[in-house]
Amino acid sequence: MAKIGFIGVGNMGGPMARNLIKAGHEVVAFDLSEAALAAVEAAGGTRVAKAVDAAKGVGTVVTMLPQGKHVRAVYLGDQGILGVAEPDTLFIDCSTIDVATAREVVAEAVKQGHAMVDAPVSGGVGGAEAATLTFMVGGETAAFERARPYLERMGKKIVHAGGAGNGQVAKICNNMILGISMIGVSEAFVLAEKLGLDAQTFFDISSAASGQCWAMTSYCPVPGPVPASPANRGYQPGFSADNMLKDLRLSQEAAATAASATPLGEAAARLYEQYVGKDGAGTDFSGIVRMIRGE
Ligand code: NAD
C-alpha cells in the first residue's frame, strides 16, 4: 500500500482521503482548517503542519482545493510542493479550477521531473463519501494510468479526457450545460404554472418528451415530481448556486481565451450572479426557479 499526501481535506477532500485510508493507504494530510484535519486523523490519517510536509517522502500527492489561486500557491514558488517532492512523484489535482492554471501547473510539474494529472470530479459530497465520483482526467497517458488505481478507490467512473487541462475543460463545459438547462427547465415550469398547467402534469409530459434532461428528471426545481430533488427540502444543496456560479465563471473565462461564443453560458452566469447576490448564496442551484418566478 502507498503513502499518499493529501492537501485540502474539506467537504470533498475529507471523504476522499477517508476512502484512500479505508483502502489501506497511509494518508498524510494538510489543510488550513483544524476541524478538517481532526476528521482525517479520526479516520486513521496523519496530519502535518505544512503543505510541503505532505509532499515529502510520498510517492503520490492528491490536492482538493477551492480555486486556481490556491492550487498555484500550494504547488508553485519557493514554498511550493513541487520543489520538495521526491523525483517522479505523481500529483493528482482534483480541484475544479481554470484551464490555464491547470495547464501551467501540470507543465511545471513535468518540467521538474514529476508526473501530474488534473482530475476534477462530479458527484458532490454524497459521491465523495460513497466513492462513486466521476473523475475527468487530463494529462499524459502514463500519468493517467499511474493515477487510475487511486482514483478507482475514490470514484466509480474514471475518464481520460486527453492532455493536461482537458479534465477541467470537460468539467466546466458539462456544468455550463447544466447551468443553462436548469434555467431553461425553471423558466418552462414557471411558464406552465402561470398558464394553468400544474407541475406534476407538465413533468409527466415533458420528462417523456423532447424537453427531458437531467436538470428536470434528477434535480427538478419545483417540489413534487422528483421526491429526492432539493426543491423538496427548501433548496438545501445538493450542488450549491455558489459552486454553479464559480463553474459558469470558469467557463466564461475559458470561452474568452478560446474566442468561443457562448451567449447562453454568458446569460446563465449573469443570472446565477443575480441569484447568488439576491438570496441564493448557500442554496441549491435549482433554487434559481424562485427568482425566475419573481419571488
Ligand atoms: P471546501 O472549502 O470544503 O474544501 C477546501 C479545503 O481546502 C478547505 O478545507 C480549506 O481549508 C482548504 N484549503 C484552502 N486553501 C488551502 C491551502 N492553501 N492549503 C491547504 N488547504 C487549503 O471545498 P470543497 O467543497 O471540498 O471543494 C473543493 C473543490 O472541489 C472545489 O474546487 C470545488 O469546486 C470542487 N467540487 C466541489 C463539489 C461539491 O459538491 N462540494 C463538487 C464537485 C467539485
GROMACS .gro file of C-alpha atoms and ligand atoms in nm:
model
  339
    1MET     CA    1   0.000   0.000   0.000
    2ALA     CA    2   0.116   0.352  -0.076
    3LYS     CA    3   0.197   0.659   0.131
    4ILE     CA    4  -0.012   0.945  -0.006
    5GLY     CA    5  -0.002   1.318   0.073
    6PHE     CA    6  -0.347   1.482   0.071
    7ILE     CA    7  -0.378   1.861   0.072
    8GLY     CA    8  -0.725   2.014   0.111
    9VAL     CA    9  -0.943   1.780   0.317
   10GLY     CA   10  -1.264   1.985   0.323
   11ASN     CA   11  -1.617   1.878   0.223
   12MET     CA   12  -1.492   1.679  -0.075
   13GLY     CA   13  -1.127   1.608   0.009
   14GLY     CA   14  -1.213   1.479   0.359
   15PRO     CA   15  -1.427   1.185   0.249
   16MET     CA   16  -1.196   1.120  -0.049
   17ALA     CA   17  -0.899   1.092   0.187
   18ARG     CA   18  -1.101   0.863   0.414
   19ASN     CA   19  -1.171   0.632   0.119
   20LEU     CA   20  -0.799   0.607   0.048
   21ILE     CA   21  -0.740   0.519   0.416
   22LYS     CA   22  -1.018   0.259   0.400
   23ALA     CA   23  -0.842   0.106   0.100
   24GLY     CA   24  -0.535   0.054   0.320
   25HIS     CA   25  -0.323   0.351   0.209
   26GLU     CA   26  -0.127   0.565   0.453
   27VAL     CA   27  -0.254   0.924   0.423
   28VAL     CA   28  -0.058   1.229   0.537
   29ALA     CA   29  -0.291   1.528   0.534
   30PHE     CA   30  -0.258   1.904   0.538
   31ASP     CA   31  -0.530   2.168   0.547
   32LEU     CA   32  -0.566   2.520   0.685
   33SER     CA   33  -0.869   2.404   0.884
   34GLU     CA   34  -0.815   2.240   1.220
   35ALA     CA   35  -1.156   2.068   1.209
   36ALA     CA   36  -1.087   1.921   0.865
   37LEU     CA   37  -0.754   1.778   0.985
   38ALA     CA   38  -0.907   1.638   1.303
   39ALA     CA   39  -1.164   1.448   1.094
   40VAL     CA   40  -0.891   1.285   0.882
   41GLU     CA   41  -0.693   1.199   1.192
   42ALA     CA   42  -1.001   1.037   1.347
   43ALA     CA   43  -1.030   0.823   1.033
   44GLY     CA   44  -0.674   0.694   1.073
   45GLY     CA   45  -0.471   0.952   0.878
   46THR     CA   46  -0.175   1.156   0.999
   47ARG     CA   47  -0.164   1.536   0.998
   48VAL     CA   48   0.130   1.756   0.916
   49ALA     CA   49   0.191   2.124   0.990
   50LYS     CA   50   0.276   2.249   0.639
   51ALA     CA   51   0.174   2.169   0.282
   52VAL     CA   52   0.534   2.082   0.190
   53ASP     CA   53   0.542   1.819   0.466
   54ALA     CA   54   0.258   1.633   0.293
   55ALA     CA   55   0.467   1.611  -0.025
   56LYS     CA   56   0.797   1.490   0.125
   57GLY     CA   57   0.876   1.119   0.114
   58VAL     CA   58   0.549   1.017  -0.050
   59GLY     CA   59   0.501   0.870  -0.396
   60THR     CA   60   0.171   1.041  -0.465
   61VAL     CA   61   0.007   1.369  -0.367
   62VAL     CA   62  -0.364   1.446  -0.409
   63THR     CA   63  -0.493   1.804  -0.383
   64MET     CA   64  -0.857   1.916  -0.346
   65LEU     CA   65  -0.852   2.294  -0.310
   66PRO     CA   66  -1.111   2.566  -0.376
   67GLN     CA   67  -0.966   2.767  -0.667
   68GLY     CA   68  -0.678   2.812  -0.911
   69LYS     CA   69  -0.506   3.066  -0.684
   70HIS     CA   70  -0.492   2.808  -0.402
   71VAL     CA   71  -0.357   2.539  -0.635
   72ARG     CA   72  -0.093   2.779  -0.765
   73ALA     CA   73   0.008   2.879  -0.409
   74VAL     CA   74   0.037   2.517  -0.293
   75TYR     CA   75   0.228   2.385  -0.596
   76LEU     CA   76   0.447   2.667  -0.724
   77GLY     CA   77   0.707   2.907  -0.595
   78ASP     CA   78   0.962   2.889  -0.315
   79GLN     CA   79   0.717   2.732  -0.072
   80GLY     CA   80   0.562   2.506  -0.336
   81ILE     CA   81   0.529   2.129  -0.305
   82LEU     CA   82   0.682   2.060  -0.649
   83GLY     CA   83   1.020   2.175  -0.521
   84VAL     CA   84   1.035   1.943  -0.218
   85ALA     CA   85   0.888   1.621  -0.361
   86GLU     CA   86   1.098   1.313  -0.446
   87PRO     CA   87   1.181   1.290  -0.820
   88ASP     CA   88   0.896   1.141  -1.026
   89THR     CA   89   0.625   1.196  -0.767
   90LEU     CA   90   0.270   1.162  -0.902
   91PHE     CA   91   0.048   1.468  -0.843
   92ILE     CA   92  -0.331   1.445  -0.882
   93ASP     CA   93  -0.517   1.775  -0.861
   94CYS     CA   94  -0.890   1.711  -0.815
   95SER     CA   95  -0.988   2.077  -0.760
   96THR     CA   96  -1.216   2.247  -1.013
   97ILE     CA   97  -1.003   2.535  -1.142
   98ASP     CA   98  -0.940   2.741  -1.455
   99VAL     CA   99  -0.797   2.559  -1.752
  100ALA     CA  100  -0.498   2.795  -1.788
  101THR     CA  101  -0.377   2.739  -1.430
  102ALA     CA  102  -0.430   2.363  -1.460
  103ARG     CA  103  -0.215   2.352  -1.775
  104GLU     CA  104   0.053   2.575  -1.625
  105VAL     CA  105   0.088   2.370  -1.306
  106VAL     CA  106   0.099   2.037  -1.493
  107ALA     CA  107   0.365   2.178  -1.729
  108GLU     CA  108   0.573   2.295  -1.433
  109ALA     CA  109   0.539   1.958  -1.257
  110VAL     CA  110   0.654   1.775  -1.571
  111LYS     CA  111   0.941   2.023  -1.617
  112GLN     CA  112   1.057   1.944  -1.263
  113GLY     CA  113   1.061   1.571  -1.337
  114HIS     CA  114   0.723   1.471  -1.191
  115ALA     CA  115   0.402   1.323  -1.333
  116MET     CA  116   0.074   1.510  -1.294
  117VAL     CA  117  -0.292   1.496  -1.395
  118ASP     CA  118  -0.581   1.736  -1.346
  119ALA     CA  119  -0.873   1.523  -1.227
  120PRO     CA  120  -1.179   1.731  -1.135
  121VAL     CA  121  -1.486   1.543  -1.020
  122SER     CA  122  -1.859   1.538  -1.042
  123GLY     CA  123  -2.087   1.367  -0.793
  124GLY     CA  124  -2.078   1.606  -0.497
  125VAL     CA  125  -2.022   1.530  -0.130
  126GLY     CA  126  -2.250   1.223  -0.148
  127GLY     CA  127  -2.038   1.082  -0.431
  128ALA     CA  128  -1.717   1.160  -0.239
  129GLU     CA  129  -1.848   0.974   0.066
  130ALA     CA  130  -1.976   0.674  -0.129
  131ALA     CA  131  -1.665   0.662  -0.353
  132THR     CA  132  -1.886   0.695  -0.660
  133LEU     CA  133  -1.738   1.015  -0.806
  134THR     CA  134  -1.678   1.060  -1.177
  135PHE     CA  135  -1.322   1.175  -1.248
  136MET     CA  136  -1.248   1.369  -1.569
  137VAL     CA  137  -0.877   1.338  -1.615
  138GLY     CA  138  -0.631   1.540  -1.823
  139GLY     CA  139  -0.264   1.454  -1.870
  140GLU     CA  140  -0.021   1.212  -2.032
  141THR     CA  141  -0.147   0.853  -2.069
  142ALA     CA  142   0.132   0.719  -1.844
  143ALA     CA  143   0.038   0.964  -1.566
  144PHE     CA  144  -0.330   0.876  -1.609
  145GLU     CA  145  -0.252   0.505  -1.573
  146ARG     CA  146  -0.049   0.571  -1.258
  147ALA     CA  147  -0.335   0.777  -1.111
  148ARG     CA  148  -0.612   0.534  -1.204
  149PRO     CA  149  -0.578   0.285  -0.911
  150TYR     CA  150  -0.609   0.573  -0.659
  151LEU     CA  151  -0.897   0.735  -0.843
  152GLU     CA  152  -1.077   0.399  -0.851
  153ARG     CA  153  -1.074   0.398  -0.470
  154MET     CA  154  -1.248   0.737  -0.464
  155GLY     CA  155  -1.478   0.710  -0.765
  156LYS     CA  156  -1.674   0.485  -0.994
  157LYS     CA  157  -1.615   0.630  -1.339
  158ILE     CA  158  -1.266   0.738  -1.443
  159VAL     CA  159  -1.241   0.900  -1.786
  160HIS     CA  160  -0.922   1.008  -1.964
  161ALA     CA  161  -1.021   1.329  -2.143
  162GLY     CA  162  -0.687   1.390  -2.318
  163GLY     CA  163  -0.390   1.615  -2.245
  164ALA     CA  164  -0.326   1.843  -1.948
  165GLY     CA  165  -0.620   2.067  -1.858
  166ASN     CA  166  -0.873   1.860  -2.053
  167GLY     CA  167  -1.025   1.730  -1.729
  168GLN     CA  168  -1.109   2.091  -1.642
  169VAL     CA  169  -1.239   2.154  -1.993
  170ALA     CA  170  -1.478   1.859  -1.961
  171LYS     CA  171  -1.592   1.968  -1.616
  172ILE     CA  172  -1.669   2.332  -1.699
  173CYS     CA  173  -1.832   2.252  -2.035
  174ASN     CA  174  -2.053   1.993  -1.867
  175ASN     CA  175  -2.150   2.233  -1.592
  176MET     CA  176  -2.221   2.508  -1.844
  177ILE     CA  177  -2.481   2.275  -2.000
  178LEU     CA  178  -2.620   2.204  -1.653
  179GLY     CA  179  -2.650   2.574  -1.557
  180ILE     CA  180  -2.816   2.664  -1.887
  181SER     CA  181  -3.053   2.367  -1.873
  182MET     CA  182  -3.156   2.434  -1.512
  183ILE     CA  183  -3.255   2.787  -1.610
  184GLY     CA  184  -3.444   2.653  -1.915
  185VAL     CA  185  -3.629   2.395  -1.706
  186SER     CA  186  -3.711   2.658  -1.440
  187GLU     CA  187  -3.847   2.903  -1.700
  188ALA     CA  188  -4.063   2.629  -1.854
  189PHE     CA  189  -4.210   2.513  -1.520
  190VAL     CA  190  -4.290   2.871  -1.416
  191LEU     CA  191  -4.447   2.949  -1.756
  192ALA     CA  192  -4.653   2.628  -1.749
  193GLU     CA  193  -4.769   2.710  -1.395
  194LYS     CA  194  -4.869   3.067  -1.492
  195LEU     CA  195  -5.058   2.935  -1.795
  196GLY     CA  196  -5.257   2.695  -1.575
  197LEU     CA  197  -5.067   2.366  -1.624
  198ASP     CA  198  -4.970   2.205  -1.293
  199ALA     CA  199  -4.609   2.095  -1.229
  200GLN     CA  200  -4.678   1.721  -1.199
  201THR     CA  201  -4.874   1.701  -1.526
  202PHE     CA  202  -4.614   1.908  -1.710
  203PHE     CA  203  -4.337   1.687  -1.564
  204ASP     CA  204  -4.515   1.368  -1.672
  205ILE     CA  205  -4.540   1.501  -2.027
  206SER     CA  206  -4.206   1.676  -2.069
  207SER     CA  207  -3.992   1.413  -1.891
  208ALA     CA  208  -4.115   1.164  -2.152
  209ALA     CA  209  -4.083   1.410  -2.439
  210SER     CA  210  -3.802   1.606  -2.604
  211GLY     CA  211  -3.765   1.854  -2.315
  212GLN     CA  212  -3.631   1.573  -2.093
  213CYS     CA  213  -3.292   1.642  -1.933
  214TRP     CA  214  -3.101   1.574  -1.608
  215ALA     CA  215  -3.193   1.913  -1.457
  216MET     CA  216  -3.558   1.808  -1.489
  217THR     CA  217  -3.551   1.439  -1.404
  218SER     CA  218  -3.289   1.435  -1.124
  219TYR     CA  219  -3.294   1.791  -0.986
  220CYS     CA  220  -3.646   1.905  -1.074
  221PRO     CA  221  -3.658   2.267  -0.948
  222VAL     CA  222  -4.017   2.250  -0.822
  223PRO     CA  223  -4.129   2.033  -0.529
  224GLY     CA  224  -4.327   1.717  -0.604
  225PRO     CA  225  -4.235   1.542  -0.927
  226VAL     CA  226  -3.886   1.420  -0.815
  227PRO     CA  227  -3.909   1.350  -0.439
  228ALA     CA  228  -3.529   1.341  -0.389
  229SER     CA  229  -3.467   1.680  -0.553
  230PRO     CA  230  -3.352   1.973  -0.332
  231ALA     CA  231  -3.677   2.160  -0.409
  232ASN     CA  232  -3.843   1.921  -0.160
  233ARG     CA  233  -3.614   2.028   0.127
  234GLY     CA  234  -3.619   2.405   0.094
  235TYR     CA  235  -3.341   2.407  -0.168
  236GLN     CA  236  -3.071   2.283   0.067
  237PRO     CA  237  -2.778   2.174  -0.153
  238GLY     CA  238  -2.707   1.936  -0.331
  239PHE     CA  239  -2.494   2.142  -0.560
  240SER     CA  240  -2.479   2.500  -0.439
  241ALA     CA  241  -2.567   2.802  -0.650
  242ASP     CA  242  -2.228   2.947  -0.545
  243ASN     CA  243  -2.044   2.649  -0.696
  244MET     CA  244  -2.255   2.672  -1.012
  245LEU     CA  245  -2.166   3.041  -1.039
  246LYS     CA  246  -1.798   2.958  -0.989
  247ASP     CA  247  -1.807   2.696  -1.267
  248LEU     CA  248  -2.001   2.925  -1.505
  249ARG     CA  249  -1.745   3.199  -1.447
  250LEU     CA  250  -1.467   2.950  -1.526
  251SER     CA  251  -1.648   2.857  -1.848
  252GLN     CA  252  -1.671   3.224  -1.944
  253GLU     CA  253  -1.303   3.288  -1.870
  254ALA     CA  254  -1.212   2.987  -2.084
  255ALA     CA  255  -1.453   3.092  -2.363
  256ALA     CA  256  -1.284   3.433  -2.377
  257THR     CA  257  -0.937   3.282  -2.408
  258ALA     CA  258  -1.057   3.044  -2.684
  259ALA     CA  259  -1.260   3.318  -2.864
  260SER     CA  260  -1.560   3.083  -2.848
  261ALA     CA  261  -1.907   3.241  -2.841
  262THR     CA  262  -2.120   3.114  -2.551
  263PRO     CA  263  -2.415   3.358  -2.536
  264LEU     CA  264  -2.630   3.125  -2.324
  265GLY     CA  265  -2.338   3.044  -2.094
  266GLU     CA  266  -2.287   3.416  -2.050
  267ALA     CA  267  -2.655   3.473  -1.973
  268ALA     CA  268  -2.653   3.180  -1.727
  269ALA     CA  269  -2.350   3.324  -1.546
  270ARG     CA  270  -2.527   3.662  -1.523
  271LEU     CA  271  -2.848   3.507  -1.388
  272TYR     CA  272  -2.664   3.296  -1.128
  273GLU     CA  273  -2.468   3.605  -1.022
  274GLN     CA  274  -2.800   3.784  -0.971
  275TYR     CA  275  -2.946   3.486  -0.780
  276VAL     CA  276  -2.644   3.442  -0.551
  277GLY     CA  277  -2.636   3.819  -0.486
  278LYS     CA  278  -3.009   3.823  -0.405
  279ASP     CA  279  -3.070   3.541  -0.156
  280GLY     CA  280  -2.942   3.232  -0.334
  281ALA     CA  281  -2.600   3.202  -0.166
  282GLY     CA  282  -2.580   2.869   0.014
  283THR     CA  283  -2.892   2.728  -0.155
  284ASP     CA  284  -2.907   2.459  -0.419
  285PHE     CA  285  -2.861   2.584  -0.776
  286SER     CA  286  -3.215   2.468  -0.863
  287GLY     CA  287  -3.343   2.739  -0.626
  288ILE     CA  288  -3.297   2.986  -0.914
  289VAL     CA  289  -3.656   2.891  -1.005
  290ARG     CA  290  -3.770   3.116  -0.718
  291MET     CA  291  -3.602   3.419  -0.874
  292ILE     CA  292  -3.747   3.331  -1.215
  293ARG     CA  293  -4.093   3.310  -1.058
  294GLY     CA  294  -4.033   3.662  -0.923
  295GLU     CA  295  -4.023   3.562  -0.554
  296NAD     P1  296  -1.409   2.310   0.087
  296NAD     O1  297  -1.400   2.456   0.103
  296NAD     O2  298  -1.500   2.231   0.174
  296NAD     O3  299  -1.263   2.243   0.098
  296NAD     C1  300  -1.145   2.304   0.054
  296NAD     C2  301  -1.042   2.286   0.162
  296NAD     O4  302  -0.919   2.341   0.116
  296NAD     C3  303  -1.078   2.358   0.292
  296NAD     O5  304  -1.078   2.266   0.400
  296NAD     C4  305  -0.969   2.465   0.307
  296NAD     O6  306  -0.933   2.489   0.441
  296NAD     C5  307  -0.856   2.402   0.229
  296NAD     N1  308  -0.757   2.497   0.181
  296NAD     C6  309  -0.774   2.617   0.120
  296NAD     N2  310  -0.656   2.672   0.089
  296NAD     C7  311  -0.561   2.585   0.131
  296NAD     C8  312  -0.418   2.585   0.131
  296NAD     N3  313  -0.350   2.686   0.078
  296NAD     N4  314  -0.356   2.479   0.184
  296NAD     C9  315  -0.424   2.375   0.235
  296NAD     N5  316  -0.558   2.370   0.241
  296NAD    C10  317  -0.625   2.473   0.190
  296NAD     O7  318  -1.447   2.287  -0.069
  296NAD     P2  319  -1.499   2.153  -0.138
  296NAD     O8  320  -1.648   2.155  -0.148
  296NAD     O9  321  -1.429   2.037  -0.077
  296NAD    O10  322  -1.446   2.178  -0.287
  296NAD    C11  323  -1.312   2.154  -0.325
  296NAD    C12  324  -1.306   2.159  -0.478
  296NAD    O11  325  -1.393   2.060  -0.532
  296NAD    C13  326  -1.351   2.293  -0.538
  296NAD    O12  327  -1.267   2.325  -0.645
  296NAD    C14  328  -1.493   2.265  -0.583
  296NAD    O13  329  -1.533   2.347  -0.691
  296NAD    C15  330  -1.482   2.120  -0.626
  296NAD     N6  331  -1.609   2.045  -0.625
  296NAD    C16  332  -1.694   2.055  -0.518
  296NAD    C17  333  -1.813   1.984  -0.520
  296NAD    C18  334  -1.909   1.992  -0.404
  296NAD    O14  335  -2.022   1.945  -0.419
  296NAD     N7  336  -1.869   2.046  -0.289
  296NAD    C19  337  -1.846   1.902  -0.630
  296NAD    C20  338  -1.755   1.891  -0.734
  296NAD    C21  339  -1.636   1.963  -0.731
   0.00000   0.00000   0.00000
